[in-house]
mmCIF file of N, CA, C and O in Angstrom:
data_model
loop_
_atom_site.group_PDB
_atom_site.id
_atom_site.type_symbol
_atom_site.label_atom_id
_atom_site.label_comp_id
_atom_site.label_asym_id
_atom_site.label_seq_id
_atom_site.Cartn_x
_atom_site.Cartn_y
_atom_site.Cartn_z
ATOM 1 N N MET A 1 -2.519 -15.126 65.128
ATOM 2 C CA MET A 1 -1.873 -15.588 63.977
ATOM 3 C C MET A 1 -1.618 -17.001 63.998
ATOM 4 O O MET A 1 -0.910 -17.602 63.206
ATOM 5 N N GLN A 2 -2.238 -17.719 64.846
ATOM 6 C CA GLN A 2 -2.198 -19.260 64.944
ATOM 7 C C GLN A 2 -3.028 -19.827 64.074
ATOM 8 O O GLN A 2 -2.804 -20.915 63.716
ATOM 9 N N SER A 3 -4.067 -19.325 63.631
ATOM 10 C CA SER A 3 -5.099 -19.983 62.926
ATOM 11 C C SER A 3 -4.773 -19.972 61.402
ATOM 12 O O SER A 3 -4.234 -18.873 60.841
ATOM 13 N N ILE A 4 -4.872 -21.194 60.874
ATOM 14 C CA ILE A 4 -4.566 -21.244 59.383
ATOM 15 C C ILE A 4 -5.576 -20.602 58.573
ATOM 16 O O ILE A 4 -5.288 -19.996 57.412
ATOM 17 N N LYS A 5 -6.811 -20.439 59.042
ATOM 18 C CA LYS A 5 -7.870 -19.688 58.344
ATOM 19 C C LYS A 5 -7.472 -18.236 58.186
ATOM 20 O O LYS A 5 -7.825 -17.501 57.218
ATOM 21 N N PHE A 6 -6.869 -17.633 59.138
ATOM 22 C CA PHE A 6 -6.531 -16.248 59.116
ATOM 23 C C PHE A 6 -5.300 -16.127 58.217
ATOM 24 O O PHE A 6 -5.343 -15.105 57.290
ATOM 25 N N ILE A 7 -4.500 -16.928 57.858
ATOM 26 C CA ILE A 7 -3.415 -16.918 56.878
ATOM 27 C C ILE A 7 -4.009 -16.909 55.540
ATOM 28 O O ILE A 7 -3.579 -16.093 54.585
ATOM 29 N N TYR A 8 -4.958 -17.969 55.273
ATOM 30 C CA TYR A 8 -5.643 -18.061 53.999
ATOM 31 C C TYR A 8 -6.537 -16.721 53.686
ATOM 32 O O TYR A 8 -6.418 -16.248 52.713
ATOM 33 N N LEU A 9 -7.193 -16.145 54.710
ATOM 34 C CA LEU A 9 -7.868 -15.029 54.494
ATOM 35 C C LEU A 9 -6.840 -13.801 54.214
ATOM 36 O O LEU A 9 -7.188 -12.898 53.200
ATOM 37 N N TYR A 10 -5.725 -13.714 54.635
ATOM 38 C CA TYR A 10 -4.660 -12.830 54.356
ATOM 39 C C TYR A 10 -4.344 -12.863 52.962
ATOM 40 O O TYR A 10 -4.118 -11.906 52.335
ATOM 41 N N PHE A 11 -4.113 -14.193 52.539
ATOM 42 C CA PHE A 11 -3.559 -14.534 51.212
ATOM 43 C C PHE A 11 -4.723 -13.960 50.163
ATOM 44 O O PHE A 11 -4.343 -13.291 49.151
ATOM 45 N N CYS A 12 -5.971 -14.272 50.400
ATOM 46 C CA CYS A 12 -7.128 -13.841 49.533
ATOM 47 C C CYS A 12 -7.160 -12.348 49.563
ATOM 48 O O CYS A 12 -7.531 -11.825 48.488
ATOM 49 N N SER A 13 -6.813 -11.545 50.658
ATOM 50 C CA SER A 13 -6.850 -10.169 50.605
ATOM 51 C C SER A 13 -5.819 -9.660 49.573
ATOM 52 O O SER A 13 -5.993 -8.657 48.902
ATOM 53 N N GLY A 14 -4.685 -10.290 49.626
ATOM 54 C CA GLY A 14 -3.549 -9.977 48.660
ATOM 55 C C GLY A 14 -4.039 -10.086 47.174
ATOM 56 O O GLY A 14 -3.859 -9.288 46.365
ATOM 57 N N VAL A 15 -4.699 -11.284 47.052
ATOM 58 C CA VAL A 15 -5.214 -11.390 45.678
ATOM 59 C C VAL A 15 -6.348 -10.380 45.179
ATOM 60 O O VAL A 15 -6.306 -10.073 44.087
ATOM 61 N N LEU A 16 -6.959 -10.084 46.216
ATOM 62 C CA LEU A 16 -8.060 -9.014 45.989
ATOM 63 C C LEU A 16 -7.404 -7.747 45.467
ATOM 64 O O LEU A 16 -7.864 -7.085 44.555
ATOM 65 N N PHE A 17 -6.222 -7.503 46.178
ATOM 66 C CA PHE A 17 -5.593 -6.225 45.891
ATOM 67 C C PHE A 17 -5.049 -6.339 44.392
ATOM 68 O O PHE A 17 -5.014 -5.335 43.557
ATOM 69 N N LEU A 18 -4.512 -7.455 43.904
ATOM 70 C CA LEU A 18 -3.971 -7.692 42.627
ATOM 71 C C LEU A 18 -5.168 -7.479 41.596
ATOM 72 O O LEU A 18 -5.060 -7.050 40.488
ATOM 73 N N ILE A 19 -6.435 -8.145 41.997
ATOM 74 C CA ILE A 19 -7.460 -7.930 41.092
ATOM 75 C C ILE A 19 -7.940 -6.547 40.913
ATOM 76 O O ILE A 19 -8.221 -6.005 39.844
ATOM 77 N N THR A 20 -7.851 -5.870 42.095
ATOM 78 C CA THR A 20 -8.221 -4.418 42.012
ATOM 79 C C THR A 20 -7.367 -3.611 41.154
ATOM 80 O O THR A 20 -7.618 -2.682 40.494
ATOM 81 N N ALA A 21 -5.932 -3.929 41.186
ATOM 82 C CA ALA A 21 -4.881 -3.411 40.209
ATOM 83 C C ALA A 21 -5.222 -3.517 38.833
ATOM 84 O O ALA A 21 -4.983 -2.658 38.161
ATOM 85 N N GLY A 22 -5.601 -4.746 38.610
ATOM 86 C CA GLY A 22 -5.948 -5.116 37.114
ATOM 87 C C GLY A 22 -7.271 -4.430 36.672
ATOM 88 O O GLY A 22 -7.388 -3.945 35.579
ATOM 89 N N ALA A 23 -8.148 -4.109 37.673
ATOM 90 C CA ALA A 23 -9.411 -3.369 37.332
ATOM 91 C C ALA A 23 -9.003 -1.917 37.094
ATOM 92 O O ALA A 23 -9.715 -1.272 36.260
ATOM 93 N N TYR A 24 -8.133 -1.365 37.820
ATOM 94 C CA TYR A 24 -7.864 0.135 37.731
ATOM 95 C C TYR A 24 -6.953 0.294 36.490
ATOM 96 O O TYR A 24 -6.877 1.490 36.081
ATOM 97 N N TYR A 25 -6.149 -0.655 35.894
ATOM 98 C CA TYR A 25 -5.259 -0.511 34.932
ATOM 99 C C TYR A 25 -6.058 0.249 33.521
ATOM 100 O O TYR A 25 -5.392 1.100 33.028
ATOM 101 N N PRO A 26 -7.134 -0.270 33.046
ATOM 102 C CA PRO A 26 -7.565 0.243 31.914
ATOM 103 C C PRO A 26 -8.397 1.572 32.096
ATOM 104 O O PRO A 26 -8.732 2.268 31.105
ATOM 105 N N THR A 27 -8.419 2.132 33.229
ATOM 106 C CA THR A 27 -9.241 3.369 33.531
ATOM 107 C C THR A 27 -8.298 4.522 33.583
ATOM 108 O O THR A 27 -7.054 4.325 33.391
ATOM 109 N N GLU A 28 -8.739 5.722 33.750
ATOM 110 C CA GLU A 28 -8.024 6.909 33.796
ATOM 111 C C GLU A 28 -7.158 6.937 35.105
ATOM 112 O O GLU A 28 -6.370 7.732 35.190
ATOM 113 N N ASN A 29 -7.630 6.086 36.024
ATOM 114 C CA ASN A 29 -6.850 6.190 37.334
ATOM 115 C C ASN A 29 -5.648 5.185 37.331
ATOM 116 O O ASN A 29 -5.387 4.442 38.348
ATOM 117 N N SER A 30 -5.138 4.817 36.262
ATOM 118 C CA SER A 30 -4.138 3.759 36.101
ATOM 119 C C SER A 30 -2.799 4.159 36.903
ATOM 120 O O SER A 30 -2.055 3.225 37.097
ATOM 121 N N HIS A 31 -2.726 5.321 37.367
ATOM 122 C CA HIS A 31 -1.563 5.526 38.226
ATOM 123 C C HIS A 31 -1.570 4.784 39.621
ATOM 124 O O HIS A 31 -0.688 4.757 40.334
ATOM 125 N N LEU A 32 -2.778 4.382 39.940
ATOM 126 C CA LEU A 32 -3.111 3.683 41.113
ATOM 127 C C LEU A 32 -2.613 2.102 40.972
ATOM 128 O O LEU A 32 -2.542 1.392 42.057
ATOM 129 N N THR A 33 -2.461 1.616 39.833
ATOM 130 C CA THR A 33 -2.177 0.171 39.548
ATOM 131 C C THR A 33 -1.029 -0.168 40.203
ATOM 132 O O THR A 33 -0.821 -1.226 40.845
ATOM 133 N N PRO A 34 0.212 0.535 40.014
ATOM 134 C CA PRO A 34 1.314 0.052 40.875
ATOM 135 C C PRO A 34 1.255 0.012 42.304
ATOM 136 O O PRO A 34 1.809 -0.964 42.934
ATOM 137 N N VAL A 35 0.555 0.898 42.866
ATOM 138 C CA VAL A 35 0.342 1.035 44.334
ATOM 139 C C VAL A 35 -0.577 -0.443 44.797
ATOM 140 O O VAL A 35 -0.063 -1.146 45.544
ATOM 141 N N PHE A 36 -1.515 -0.658 44.084
ATOM 142 C CA PHE A 36 -2.476 -1.756 44.527
ATOM 143 C C PHE A 36 -1.535 -3.188 44.276
ATOM 144 O O PHE A 36 -1.561 -4.019 44.999
ATOM 145 N N ALA A 37 -0.792 -3.127 43.099
ATOM 146 C CA ALA A 37 0.038 -4.326 42.956
ATOM 147 C C ALA A 37 1.178 -4.515 43.965
ATOM 148 O O ALA A 37 1.348 -5.644 44.396
ATOM 149 N N CYS A 38 1.703 -3.463 44.381
ATOM 150 C CA CYS A 38 2.800 -3.690 45.273
ATOM 151 C C CYS A 38 2.089 -4.183 46.773
ATOM 152 O O CYS A 38 2.778 -4.889 47.401
ATOM 153 N N ILE A 39 1.034 -3.520 47.093
ATOM 154 C CA ILE A 39 0.405 -4.024 48.325
ATOM 155 C C ILE A 39 -0.012 -5.370 48.224
ATOM 156 O O ILE A 39 0.169 -6.191 49.188
ATOM 157 N N GLY A 40 -0.507 -5.833 47.067
ATOM 158 C CA GLY A 40 -1.080 -7.224 46.835
ATOM 159 C C GLY A 40 0.175 -8.256 46.943
ATOM 160 O O GLY A 40 -0.014 -9.230 47.605
ATOM 161 N N PHE A 41 1.204 -7.837 46.207
ATOM 162 C CA PHE A 41 2.493 -8.786 46.374
ATOM 163 C C PHE A 41 3.057 -8.791 47.812
ATOM 164 O O PHE A 41 3.534 -9.840 48.107
ATOM 165 N N ALA A 42 2.998 -7.663 48.393
ATOM 166 C CA ALA A 42 3.527 -7.711 49.863
ATOM 167 C C ALA A 42 2.669 -8.523 50.793
ATOM 168 O O ALA A 42 3.301 -9.267 51.611
ATOM 169 N N ILE A 43 1.331 -8.450 50.662
ATOM 170 C CA ILE A 43 0.396 -9.211 51.512
ATOM 171 C C ILE A 43 0.685 -10.727 51.109
ATOM 172 O O ILE A 43 0.749 -11.533 52.049
ATOM 173 N N ILE A 44 0.779 -11.054 49.885
ATOM 174 C CA ILE A 44 0.892 -12.467 49.600
ATOM 175 C C ILE A 44 2.232 -13.104 50.102
ATOM 176 O O ILE A 44 2.316 -14.163 50.566
ATOM 177 N N SER A 45 3.327 -12.278 49.876
ATOM 178 C CA SER A 45 4.520 -12.719 50.352
ATOM 179 C C SER A 45 4.540 -12.956 51.909
ATOM 180 O O SER A 45 5.230 -13.859 52.564
ATOM 181 N N ILE A 46 3.967 -12.073 52.603
ATOM 182 C CA ILE A 46 3.880 -12.047 54.164
ATOM 183 C C ILE A 46 3.002 -13.313 54.382
ATOM 184 O O ILE A 46 3.412 -13.954 55.462
ATOM 185 N N SER A 47 1.916 -13.650 53.745
ATOM 186 C CA SER A 47 1.180 -14.684 54.108
ATOM 187 C C SER A 47 2.082 -16.046 53.820
ATOM 188 O O SER A 47 2.002 -17.011 54.666
ATOM 189 N N PHE A 48 2.841 -16.010 52.840
ATOM 190 C CA PHE A 48 3.687 -17.230 52.587
ATOM 191 C C PHE A 48 4.682 -17.446 53.770
ATOM 192 O O PHE A 48 4.921 -18.522 54.084
ATOM 193 N N VAL A 49 5.268 -16.401 54.208
ATOM 194 C CA VAL A 49 6.113 -16.463 55.315
ATOM 195 C C VAL A 49 5.431 -16.964 56.478
ATOM 196 O O VAL A 49 5.862 -17.886 57.495
ATOM 197 N N LEU A 50 4.246 -16.447 56.842
ATOM 198 C CA LEU A 50 3.434 -16.890 58.070
ATOM 199 C C LEU A 50 3.130 -18.387 57.881
ATOM 200 O O LEU A 50 3.189 -19.170 58.876
ATOM 201 N N LEU A 51 2.837 -18.839 56.653
ATOM 202 C CA LEU A 51 2.352 -20.259 56.460
ATOM 203 C C LEU A 51 3.623 -21.093 56.580
ATOM 204 O O LEU A 51 3.467 -22.157 57.254
ATOM 205 N N SER A 52 4.786 -20.863 56.091
ATOM 206 C CA SER A 52 5.988 -21.550 56.298
ATOM 207 C C SER A 52 6.458 -21.535 57.783
ATOM 208 O O SER A 52 6.932 -22.507 58.227
ATOM 209 N N THR A 53 6.271 -20.571 58.490
ATOM 210 C CA THR A 53 6.576 -20.511 59.784
ATOM 211 C C THR A 53 5.686 -21.464 60.627
ATOM 212 O O THR A 53 6.188 -22.083 61.549
ATOM 213 N N ARG A 54 4.284 -21.455 60.315
ATOM 214 C CA ARG A 54 3.503 -22.259 61.051
ATOM 215 C C ARG A 54 3.736 -23.743 60.661
ATOM 216 O O ARG A 54 3.645 -24.488 61.483
ATOM 217 N N LYS A 55 4.063 -24.149 59.477
ATOM 218 C CA LYS A 55 4.457 -25.390 59.146
ATOM 219 C C LYS A 55 5.691 -25.805 59.981
ATOM 220 O O LYS A 55 5.874 -27.012 60.365
ATOM 221 N N ARG A 56 6.644 -24.946 59.918
ATOM 222 C CA ARG A 56 7.920 -25.352 60.572
ATOM 223 C C ARG A 56 7.651 -25.516 62.046
ATOM 224 O O ARG A 56 8.327 -26.381 62.746
ATOM 225 N N LYS A 57 6.693 -24.809 62.880
ATOM 226 C CA LYS A 57 6.431 -24.881 64.249
ATOM 227 C C LYS A 57 5.670 -26.291 64.515
ATOM 228 O O LYS A 57 5.789 -26.885 65.461
ATOM 229 N N ASN A 58 4.859 -26.624 63.376
ATOM 230 C CA ASN A 58 4.069 -27.832 63.543
ATOM 231 C C ASN A 58 5.095 -29.181 63.486
ATOM 232 O O ASN A 58 4.685 -30.216 64.012
ATOM 233 N N LYS A 59 6.057 -29.054 62.773
ATOM 234 C CA LYS A 59 6.928 -30.208 62.517
ATOM 235 C C LYS A 59 7.782 -30.373 63.991
ATOM 236 O O LYS A 59 8.198 -31.660 64.086
ATOM 237 N N LYS A 60 7.928 -29.506 64.625
ATOM 238 C CA LYS A 60 8.773 -29.499 65.868
ATOM 239 C C LYS A 60 8.020 -30.286 66.881
ATOM 240 O O LYS A 60 7.041 -30.583 67.094
#
């Protein structure tokens, strides 16, 4: 978890989950939309925490 590229890749995977949630919404499998949206938001928030922790360590 030291690499900044890993954090950005993690963030992009969260965005991919949100895009998948938007793609499932108009289909008959729309019951999966909240699941993918929750996973996407969780991944994005974790990546922001990792990024802020990394920035805080770099300032010290």
